[in-house]
Tab-separated table of C-alpha atoms in Angstrom:
chain	number	residue	atom	x	y	z
A	12	UNK	CA	121.924	87.813	-34.010
A	13	UNK	CA	119.380	87.654	-36.813
A	14	UNK	CA	115.862	89.048	-36.355
A	15	UNK	CA	113.260	88.059	-38.942
A	16	UNK	CA	110.018	89.929	-39.549
A	17	UNK	CA	107.795	87.403	-41.341
A	18	UNK	CA	105.321	89.294	-43.511
A	19	UNK	CA	102.262	88.201	-45.519
A	20	UNK	CA	99.639	90.026	-47.588
A	21	UNK	CA	97.350	92.049	-45.313
A	22	UNK	CA	99.693	92.546	-42.351
A	23	UNK	CA	99.301	95.724	-40.282
A	24	UNK	CA	102.391	97.916	-40.848
A	25	UNK	CA	102.859	99.253	-37.311
A	26	UNK	CA	102.833	95.665	-35.967
A	27	UNK	CA	106.123	95.087	-37.780
A	28	UNK	CA	107.597	98.580	-37.973
A	29	UNK	CA	107.146	99.370	-34.258
A	30	UNK	CA	109.241	96.397	-33.059
A	31	UNK	CA	111.685	96.887	-35.952
A	32	UNK	CA	112.329	100.480	-34.920
A	33	UNK	CA	113.363	99.206	-31.474
A	34	UNK	CA	115.088	95.892	-32.152
A	35	UNK	CA	117.064	97.010	-35.211
A	36	UNK	CA	118.877	99.546	-33.002
A	37	UNK	CA	120.394	96.870	-30.756
A	38	UNK	CA	124.135	96.641	-31.408
A	39	UNK	CA	125.121	93.495	-33.283
A	40	UNK	CA	121.761	92.547	-34.761
A	41	UNK	CA	120.752	92.179	-38.373
A	42	UNK	CA	117.119	92.442	-39.403
A	43	UNK	CA	115.390	90.883	-42.390
A	44	UNK	CA	111.913	91.424	-43.764
A	45	UNK	CA	110.813	88.121	-45.279
A	46	UNK	CA	107.693	86.765	-46.949
A	47	UNK	CA	106.579	83.779	-49.030
A	48	UNK	CA	108.404	85.296	-52.017
A	49	UNK	CA	110.958	88.071	-52.317
A	50	UNK	CA	109.519	91.356	-53.534
A	51	UNK	CA	106.608	93.635	-52.725
A	52	UNK	CA	104.180	92.687	-49.970
A	53	UNK	CA	100.949	94.617	-49.691
A	54	UNK	CA	99.893	95.508	-46.154
A	55	UNK	CA	96.311	95.955	-44.940
A	56	UNK	CA	96.240	99.433	-46.478
A	57	UNK	CA	98.096	101.488	-49.045
A	58	UNK	CA	101.575	100.695	-47.748
A	59	UNK	CA	103.624	98.150	-49.690
A	60	UNK	CA	106.989	96.985	-48.359
A	61	UNK	CA	109.711	94.862	-49.903
A	62	UNK	CA	110.554	91.396	-48.625
A	63	UNK	CA	114.321	90.979	-48.964
A	64	UNK	CA	114.209	87.215	-48.390
A	65	UNK	CA	111.832	84.359	-49.085
A	66	UNK	CA	110.812	82.386	-46.016
A	67	UNK	CA	112.215	79.203	-47.549
A	68	UNK	CA	115.657	80.827	-47.734
A	69	UNK	CA	115.684	81.123	-43.943
A	70	UNK	CA	115.906	77.906	-41.973
A	71	UNK	CA	116.721	79.524	-38.664
A	72	UNK	CA	116.709	82.827	-36.827
A	73	UNK	CA	117.386	84.165	-33.360
A	74	UNK	CA	114.279	86.285	-33.014
A	75	UNK	CA	111.084	85.811	-35.001
A	76	UNK	CA	108.486	88.585	-35.125
A	77	UNK	CA	105.059	87.693	-36.541
A	78	UNK	CA	102.874	90.769	-37.087
A	79	UNK	CA	99.084	90.720	-37.044
A	80	UNK	CA	96.497	92.213	-39.342
A	81	UNK	CA	93.408	91.176	-41.296
A	82	UNK	CA	95.627	88.931	-43.445
A	83	UNK	CA	96.121	86.526	-40.519
A	84	UNK	CA	92.773	85.010	-41.452
A	85	UNK	CA	94.047	83.843	-44.844
A	86	UNK	CA	97.325	82.629	-43.354
A	87	UNK	CA	95.609	80.594	-40.651
A	88	UNK	CA	92.964	79.175	-42.973
A	89	UNK	CA	94.935	78.615	-46.119
A	90	UNK	CA	98.678	79.265	-45.996
A	91	UNK	CA	100.017	76.017	-44.586
A	92	UNK	CA	103.494	76.817	-45.905
A	93	UNK	CA	103.712	79.957	-43.773
A	94	UNK	CA	102.361	78.164	-40.695
A	95	UNK	CA	104.701	75.197	-41.182
A	96	UNK	CA	107.640	77.561	-41.618
A	97	UNK	CA	106.809	79.279	-38.310
A	98	UNK	CA	106.620	75.932	-36.525
A	99	UNK	CA	109.942	74.810	-38.025
A	100	UNK	CA	111.880	78.025	-37.413
A	101	UNK	CA	110.515	78.307	-33.874
A	102	UNK	CA	112.687	75.285	-32.982
A	103	UNK	CA	115.771	77.404	-33.748
A	104	UNK	CA	114.800	80.700	-32.111
A	105	UNK	CA	115.884	82.277	-28.904
A	106	UNK	CA	112.649	84.298	-28.917
A	107	UNK	CA	109.465	83.745	-30.891
A	108	UNK	CA	107.176	86.763	-30.787
A	109	UNK	CA	103.915	88.070	-32.168
A	110	UNK	CA	102.106	91.381	-32.241
A	111	UNK	CA	98.326	91.785	-32.349
A	112	UNK	CA	96.523	88.957	-34.155
A	113	UNK	CA	99.896	87.527	-35.187
A	114	UNK	CA	99.396	85.321	-32.122
A	115	UNK	CA	96.673	83.476	-34.063
A	116	UNK	CA	99.408	82.305	-36.437
A	117	UNK	CA	101.572	81.102	-33.543
A	118	UNK	CA	98.441	79.362	-32.285
A	119	UNK	CA	97.767	77.751	-35.668
A	120	UNK	CA	101.331	76.433	-35.590
A	121	UNK	CA	100.481	74.743	-32.291
A	122	UNK	CA	102.904	76.853	-30.281
A	123	UNK	CA	100.476	78.341	-27.757
A	124	UNK	CA	98.597	75.257	-26.568
A	125	UNK	CA	98.197	75.515	-22.797
A	126	UNK	CA	100.158	78.779	-22.596
A	127	UNK	CA	99.181	82.267	-21.467
A	128	UNK	CA	99.224	84.713	-24.388
A	129	UNK	CA	97.758	87.964	-25.615
A	130	UNK	CA	96.450	89.424	-28.871
A	131	UNK	CA	94.346	92.294	-30.216
A	132	UNK	CA	91.299	92.624	-27.934
A	133	UNK	CA	89.061	91.879	-30.935
A	134	UNK	CA	90.759	88.480	-31.483
A	135	UNK	CA	90.715	87.138	-27.929
A	136	UNK	CA	88.119	84.434	-28.595
A	137	UNK	CA	89.984	83.210	-31.672
A	138	UNK	CA	93.177	83.110	-29.617
A	139	UNK	CA	91.546	80.942	-26.970
A	140	UNK	CA	90.325	78.589	-29.710
A	141	UNK	CA	93.998	77.737	-30.377
A	142	UNK	CA	94.381	76.374	-26.838
A	143	UNK	CA	95.991	79.486	-25.346
A	144	UNK	CA	94.723	81.303	-22.279
A	145	UNK	CA	94.069	84.956	-23.186
A	146	UNK	CA	95.657	87.411	-20.773
A	147	UNK	CA	94.522	91.050	-21.178
A	148	UNK	CA	97.994	92.550	-20.807
A	149	UNK	CA	100.261	94.519	-23.174
A	150	UNK	CA	103.011	91.910	-23.199
A	151	UNK	CA	102.850	88.275	-22.105
A	152	UNK	CA	105.947	86.080	-21.801
A	153	UNK	CA	105.681	82.288	-21.669
A	154	UNK	CA	109.114	80.707	-21.862
A	155	UNK	CA	110.655	81.947	-25.090
A	156	UNK	CA	107.331	83.025	-26.568
A	157	UNK	CA	106.411	86.686	-26.189
A	158	UNK	CA	103.036	87.917	-27.410
A	159	UNK	CA	101.897	91.541	-27.544
A	160	UNK	CA	98.426	93.066	-27.553
A	161	UNK	CA	97.075	95.075	-30.508
A	162	UNK	CA	99.189	97.028	-33.018
A	163	UNK	CA	101.030	99.641	-30.919
A	164	UNK	CA	101.757	97.136	-28.122
A	165	UNK	CA	104.561	95.768	-30.284
A	166	UNK	CA	106.674	98.766	-29.232
A	167	UNK	CA	106.328	97.863	-25.554
A	168	UNK	CA	107.018	94.204	-26.386
A	169	UNK	CA	110.154	95.106	-28.298
A	170	UNK	CA	111.520	97.287	-25.507
A	171	UNK	CA	110.934	94.436	-23.055
A	172	UNK	CA	112.759	92.091	-25.412
A	173	UNK	CA	115.541	94.599	-26.087
A	174	UNK	CA	116.282	94.651	-22.368
A	175	UNK	CA	116.428	90.847	-22.243
A	176	UNK	CA	118.759	90.745	-25.246
A	177	UNK	CA	120.951	93.805	-24.757
A	178	UNK	CA	120.379	94.846	-21.146
A	179	UNK	CA	118.378	97.613	-19.494
A	180	UNK	CA	120.714	100.434	-20.513
A	181	UNK	CA	120.500	99.503	-24.194
A	182	UNK	CA	116.702	99.322	-24.020
A	183	UNK	CA	116.474	102.658	-22.216
A	184	UNK	CA	118.827	104.278	-24.728
A	185	UNK	CA	116.668	103.049	-27.597
A	186	UNK	CA	113.568	104.331	-25.809
A	187	UNK	CA	115.247	107.745	-25.542
A	188	UNK	CA	116.363	107.705	-29.173
A	189	UNK	CA	112.869	106.961	-30.461
A	190	UNK	CA	111.591	109.450	-27.868
A	191	UNK	CA	109.021	106.964	-26.607
A	192	UNK	CA	107.581	109.045	-23.798
A	193	UNK	CA	103.965	108.608	-24.840
A	194	UNK	CA	101.371	111.298	-24.215
A	195	UNK	CA	98.186	110.157	-25.971
A	196	UNK	CA	95.696	113.031	-26.090
A	197	UNK	CA	92.933	110.667	-24.889
A	198	UNK	CA	92.757	107.723	-22.517
A	199	UNK	CA	90.840	105.316	-24.692
A	200	UNK	CA	93.477	102.758	-25.586
A	201	UNK	CA	92.007	99.617	-24.049
A	202	UNK	CA	88.607	97.980	-23.896
A	203	UNK	CA	87.776	98.773	-20.238
A	204	UNK	CA	88.493	102.461	-20.897
A	205	UNK	CA	86.327	102.890	-23.974
A	206	UNK	CA	82.872	104.441	-23.723
A	207	UNK	CA	79.847	103.024	-25.637
A	208	UNK	CA	79.990	105.777	-28.270
A	209	UNK	CA	83.584	104.854	-29.054
A	210	UNK	CA	82.726	101.157	-29.262
A	211	UNK	CA	79.865	101.984	-31.657
A	212	UNK	CA	82.316	103.894	-33.865
A	213	UNK	CA	84.713	100.941	-33.868
A	214	UNK	CA	81.929	98.586	-34.922
A	215	UNK	CA	80.692	100.945	-37.632
A	216	UNK	CA	84.023	102.047	-39.122
A	217	UNK	CA	87.016	100.061	-37.964
A	218	UNK	CA	86.264	96.447	-37.059
A	219	UNK	CA	84.986	95.773	-40.554
A	220	UNK	CA	87.856	97.557	-42.319
B	3	UNK	CA	90.503	114.127	-48.031
B	4	UNK	CA	93.914	113.155	-49.328
B	5	UNK	CA	96.817	112.551	-46.936
B	6	UNK	CA	100.296	112.405	-48.435
B	7	UNK	CA	103.318	110.849	-46.751
B	8	UNK	CA	106.301	112.382	-48.524
B	9	UNK	CA	109.217	109.940	-48.335
B	10	UNK	CA	112.901	110.226	-49.258
B	11	UNK	CA	115.912	107.911	-48.983
B	12	UNK	CA	116.923	107.520	-45.328
B	13	UNK	CA	113.578	108.303	-43.671
B	14	UNK	CA	112.806	106.600	-40.350
B	15	UNK	CA	109.963	104.100	-40.909
B	16	UNK	CA	108.025	104.631	-37.666
B	17	UNK	CA	107.910	108.392	-38.358
B	18	UNK	CA	105.664	107.664	-41.342
B	19	UNK	CA	104.004	104.388	-40.343
B	20	UNK	CA	102.907	105.564	-36.876
B	21	UNK	CA	100.845	108.508	-38.203
B	22	UNK	CA	99.670	106.413	-41.167
B	23	UNK	CA	98.299	103.745	-38.842
B	24	UNK	CA	96.158	106.419	-37.166
B	25	UNK	CA	95.189	108.780	-39.992
B	26	UNK	CA	94.434	106.099	-42.596
B	27	UNK	CA	91.651	104.801	-40.330
B	28	UNK	CA	89.673	108.055	-40.462
B	29	UNK	CA	86.524	107.542	-42.516
B	30	UNK	CA	86.677	109.219	-45.918
B	31	UNK	CA	90.421	109.678	-46.234
B	32	UNK	CA	92.770	108.321	-48.854
B	33	UNK	CA	96.479	107.987	-48.133
B	34	UNK	CA	99.373	108.043	-50.571
B	35	UNK	CA	103.047	107.281	-50.041
B	36	UNK	CA	104.974	109.511	-52.407
B	37	UNK	CA	108.633	110.195	-53.183
B	38	UNK	CA	110.766	111.880	-55.830
B	39	UNK	CA	110.094	108.920	-58.140
B	40	UNK	CA	107.568	106.089	-57.992
B	41	UNK	CA	109.002	102.803	-56.787
B	42	UNK	CA	111.115	101.523	-53.919
B	43	UNK	CA	112.382	103.961	-51.290
B	44	UNK	CA	115.027	102.779	-48.880
B	45	UNK	CA	114.546	103.848	-45.265
B	46	UNK	CA	117.308	104.441	-42.717
B	47	UNK	CA	117.601	100.679	-42.187
B	48	UNK	CA	116.662	97.444	-43.925
B	49	UNK	CA	113.064	98.409	-44.635
B	50	UNK	CA	112.201	99.436	-48.181
B	51	UNK	CA	108.735	100.732	-49.008
B	52	UNK	CA	107.054	101.535	-52.300
B	53	UNK	CA	106.156	105.055	-53.330
B	54	UNK	CA	102.887	104.868	-55.247
B	55	UNK	CA	103.163	108.400	-56.589
B	56	UNK	CA	105.918	110.798	-57.628
B	57	UNK	CA	105.874	114.114	-55.791
B	58	UNK	CA	105.509	115.977	-59.092
B	59	UNK	CA	102.265	114.097	-59.761
B	60	UNK	CA	100.744	115.706	-56.674
B	61	UNK	CA	100.109	119.436	-56.799
B	62	UNK	CA	97.926	119.572	-53.722
B	63	UNK	CA	96.886	117.595	-50.666
B	64	UNK	CA	94.781	118.085	-47.565
B	65	UNK	CA	97.272	116.730	-45.059
B	66	UNK	CA	101.016	116.516	-45.606
B	67	UNK	CA	103.156	114.325	-43.346
B	68	UNK	CA	106.932	114.774	-43.566
B	69	UNK	CA	108.821	112.072	-41.649
B	70	UNK	CA	112.280	112.526	-40.167
B	71	UNK	CA	115.381	110.395	-40.251
B	72	UNK	CA	119.074	110.669	-41.093
B	73	UNK	CA	118.102	111.315	-44.732
B	74	UNK	CA	116.780	114.778	-43.815
B	75	UNK	CA	120.377	115.980	-43.997
B	76	UNK	CA	120.634	115.192	-47.705
B	77	UNK	CA	117.182	116.626	-48.400
B	78	UNK	CA	117.927	119.901	-46.628
B	79	UNK	CA	121.401	120.267	-48.110
B	80	UNK	CA	120.854	119.013	-51.606
B	81	UNK	CA	117.319	118.107	-52.644
B	82	UNK	CA	115.892	121.466	-53.628
B	83	UNK	CA	113.117	119.755	-55.614
B	84	UNK	CA	111.756	118.070	-52.488
B	85	UNK	CA	112.020	121.263	-50.431
B	86	UNK	CA	110.372	123.355	-53.159
B	87	UNK	CA	107.583	120.778	-53.488
B	88	UNK	CA	106.890	120.996	-49.738
B	89	UNK	CA	106.736	124.797	-49.909
B	90	UNK	CA	104.390	124.671	-52.913
B	91	UNK	CA	102.043	121.991	-51.603
B	92	UNK	CA	101.888	123.626	-48.175
B	93	UNK	CA	99.876	126.434	-49.791
B	94	UNK	CA	97.115	123.912	-50.540
B	95	UNK	CA	97.028	121.952	-47.276
B	96	UNK	CA	94.637	122.036	-44.414
B	97	UNK	CA	97.396	120.638	-42.195
B	98	UNK	CA	101.140	120.487	-42.783
B	99	UNK	CA	102.880	118.173	-40.346
B	100	UNK	CA	106.262	116.715	-39.523
B	101	UNK	CA	107.605	114.008	-37.268
B	102	UNK	CA	111.056	114.005	-35.693
B	103	UNK	CA	113.720	115.760	-37.799
B	104	UNK	CA	111.155	116.122	-40.594
B	105	UNK	CA	110.677	119.589	-39.097
B	106	UNK	CA	114.106	120.519	-40.468
B	107	UNK	CA	112.639	120.088	-43.949
B	108	UNK	CA	109.674	122.317	-43.108
B	109	UNK	CA	112.257	124.768	-41.782
B	110	UNK	CA	114.329	124.570	-44.950
B	111	UNK	CA	111.175	125.375	-46.901
B	112	UNK	CA	110.861	128.548	-44.833
B	113	UNK	CA	107.647	127.454	-43.144
B	114	UNK	CA	108.742	127.667	-39.513
B	115	UNK	CA	110.331	131.116	-39.370
B	116	UNK	CA	109.224	132.764	-36.141
B	117	UNK	CA	107.002	129.850	-35.138
B	118	UNK	CA	107.100	127.480	-32.175
B	119	UNK	CA	107.912	123.911	-33.285
B	120	UNK	CA	109.386	120.647	-32.084
B	121	UNK	CA	111.695	117.935	-33.406
B	122	UNK	CA	113.839	115.024	-32.240
B	123	UNK	CA	115.718	116.180	-29.133
B	124	UNK	CA	118.991	115.591	-30.977
B	125	UNK	CA	118.009	118.081	-33.719
B	126	UNK	CA	116.826	120.984	-31.589
B	127	UNK	CA	119.729	123.283	-32.440
B	128	UNK	CA	119.352	122.637	-36.149
B	129	UNK	CA	115.646	123.408	-35.825
B	130	UNK	CA	116.351	126.743	-34.181
B	131	UNK	CA	118.762	127.553	-37.011
B	132	UNK	CA	115.746	127.589	-39.374
B	133	UNK	CA	114.191	130.457	-37.417
B	134	UNK	CA	111.807	128.326	-35.344
B	135	UNK	CA	111.588	128.385	-31.558
B	136	UNK	CA	112.150	124.844	-30.242
B	137	UNK	CA	109.508	123.736	-27.751
B	138	UNK	CA	110.324	120.510	-25.860
B	139	UNK	CA	106.839	119.024	-26.183
B	140	UNK	CA	105.467	115.921	-27.934
B	141	UNK	CA	103.228	117.870	-30.295
B	142	UNK	CA	103.332	121.581	-31.145
B	143	UNK	CA	100.612	123.287	-33.168
B	144	UNK	CA	101.202	126.664	-34.823
B	145	UNK	CA	98.317	127.586	-37.072
B	146	UNK	CA	98.006	124.758	-39.588
B	147	UNK	CA	101.515	123.461	-38.936
B	148	UNK	CA	101.809	120.580	-36.488
B	149	UNK	CA	105.247	119.262	-35.537
B	150	UNK	CA	105.959	116.178	-33.437
B	151	UNK	CA	108.994	115.233	-31.357
B	152	UNK	CA	111.142	112.180	-32.151
B	153	UNK	CA	109.980	109.051	-33.981
B	154	UNK	CA	107.199	107.617	-31.772
B	155	UNK	CA	105.728	111.083	-31.094
B	156	UNK	CA	104.130	110.898	-34.531
B	157	UNK	CA	101.469	108.611	-33.060
B	158	UNK	CA	100.474	111.232	-30.495
B	159	UNK	CA	100.554	113.905	-33.184
B	160	UNK	CA	98.309	111.861	-35.466
B	161	UNK	CA	95.748	111.206	-32.738
B	162	UNK	CA	95.651	114.923	-31.976
B	163	UNK	CA	95.135	115.612	-35.670
B	164	UNK	CA	92.569	112.809	-36.057
B	165	UNK	CA	90.467	114.518	-33.397
B	166	UNK	CA	90.670	117.856	-35.219
B	167	UNK	CA	89.705	116.221	-38.512
B	168	UNK	CA	87.192	113.578	-37.477
B	169	UNK	CA	86.207	114.505	-33.924
B	170	UNK	CA	87.121	113.133	-30.511
B	171	UNK	CA	85.062	109.955	-30.834
B	172	UNK	CA	86.778	108.971	-34.075
B	173	UNK	CA	90.211	109.618	-32.572
B	174	UNK	CA	89.386	107.639	-29.443
B	175	UNK	CA	88.017	104.750	-31.520
B	176	UNK	CA	91.236	104.646	-33.540
B	177	UNK	CA	93.243	104.730	-30.307
B	178	UNK	CA	91.245	101.737	-29.078
B	179	UNK	CA	91.617	99.878	-32.369
B	180	UNK	CA	95.397	100.253	-32.401
B	181	UNK	CA	95.316	99.511	-28.660
B	182	UNK	CA	97.441	102.562	-27.902
B	183	UNK	CA	97.468	102.272	-24.130
B	184	UNK	CA	101.230	102.533	-23.772
B	185	UNK	CA	103.084	100.773	-20.975
B	186	UNK	CA	106.803	101.249	-21.666
B	187	UNK	CA	108.830	98.958	-19.386
B	188	UNK	CA	111.137	101.885	-18.548
B	189	UNK	CA	110.701	105.620	-18.056
B	190	UNK	CA	113.551	106.846	-20.204
B	191	UNK	CA	111.743	108.339	-23.173
B	192	UNK	CA	112.825	111.968	-22.948
B	193	UNK	CA	116.057	113.823	-22.312
B	194	UNK	CA	115.340	115.015	-18.745
B	195	UNK	CA	114.535	111.416	-17.731
B	196	UNK	CA	117.668	109.756	-19.088
B	197	UNK	CA	120.576	108.911	-16.800
B	198	UNK	CA	124.233	109.525	-17.829
B	199	UNK	CA	124.827	105.833	-18.595
B	200	UNK	CA	121.920	105.868	-21.054
B	201	UNK	CA	123.190	109.059	-22.690
B	202	UNK	CA	126.635	107.475	-23.051
B	203	UNK	CA	125.055	104.479	-24.783
B	204	UNK	CA	123.171	106.772	-27.155
B	205	UNK	CA	126.378	108.586	-28.066
B	206	UNK	CA	128.301	105.349	-28.558
B	207	UNK	CA	125.718	103.317	-30.457
B	208	UNK	CA	122.728	105.297	-31.694
B	209	UNK	CA	123.446	108.935	-32.455
B	210	UNK	CA	126.044	107.962	-35.025
B	211	UNK	CA	123.905	105.231	-36.637
């Protein structure tokens, strides 16, 4: 079973690395980080990762993971090759997934029209513009398409998927191995829980970054 | 404020990327991925990331993050340069932190002797061999040293640290931005919660990997 993480300039690292940490531990899978060209791919910050395959070298995969990040804007607006590749490879997948605003790329490929889906809370209007119905949940499954909410939600998505692929015991064992027994020191991880002061900070320092 | 993520061959990606996703969003910080040499650093799997600085180019930092992973074994046993660098730079830090078995490196540098600390559950005996007292918690603070439990615990550690550095509102805003409102599909993320079947799977497929 081949799992492809399809990167582009400006992706958010945790969107890809979270699911990779889970899915790569399933027995019998191989994982590939791919991008338009082989070689270094700059994320949305200081992290640069290596793509070990060019997208055009891959004409199929079993599981596709499309991360989000500020770079989705350029992909959706101007990288028709990436969007076409997603549409083409989707025909071969067992599961097509996205994390965060990666769902906007699935939407641009025409894969979400009329389907329930999720995304980063800040991208919900853009998601609906692709024809999807935004659902404010961590993980939304519609047939073989699985979308996750913002950034860290990719870990929950991947555990859900790991159970579908390898069974509940495998998923639980991976959860134990990555010690995913979360204890956030605050309870501010979703829009309804955030106070006005926190929202002001997001607007001033994060949403523009 | 400079935050250094000190990588080595065989580190576990989420150990570094989880905290980076949180800490890099604090206003006024710069983050650097460093390793023995500049250039590509292979993780414990298929992911390769770029080190933008050599450790020897950095003689101080404000926050040091040491990730864990199977590669800690080689660092502790045979990479005296890395261990010496950690000991030296620790004198200059405001916070010295580790994720997962990264604490074994802090221990090898002599930084944990007599202190409470945590690590991946599978490395607790090795941690105690460094003179630390293992505490089975997600995040353990001892003076300026903050250790996190396995892999995903680095996110909780980084949010705790973000609050100490930038205040509660900043930490909560980052939590909202990365939508860290975890909903694991199972409750198997720590040793006391795991059933025998799950532990058998870990032994057969994960602990050796």
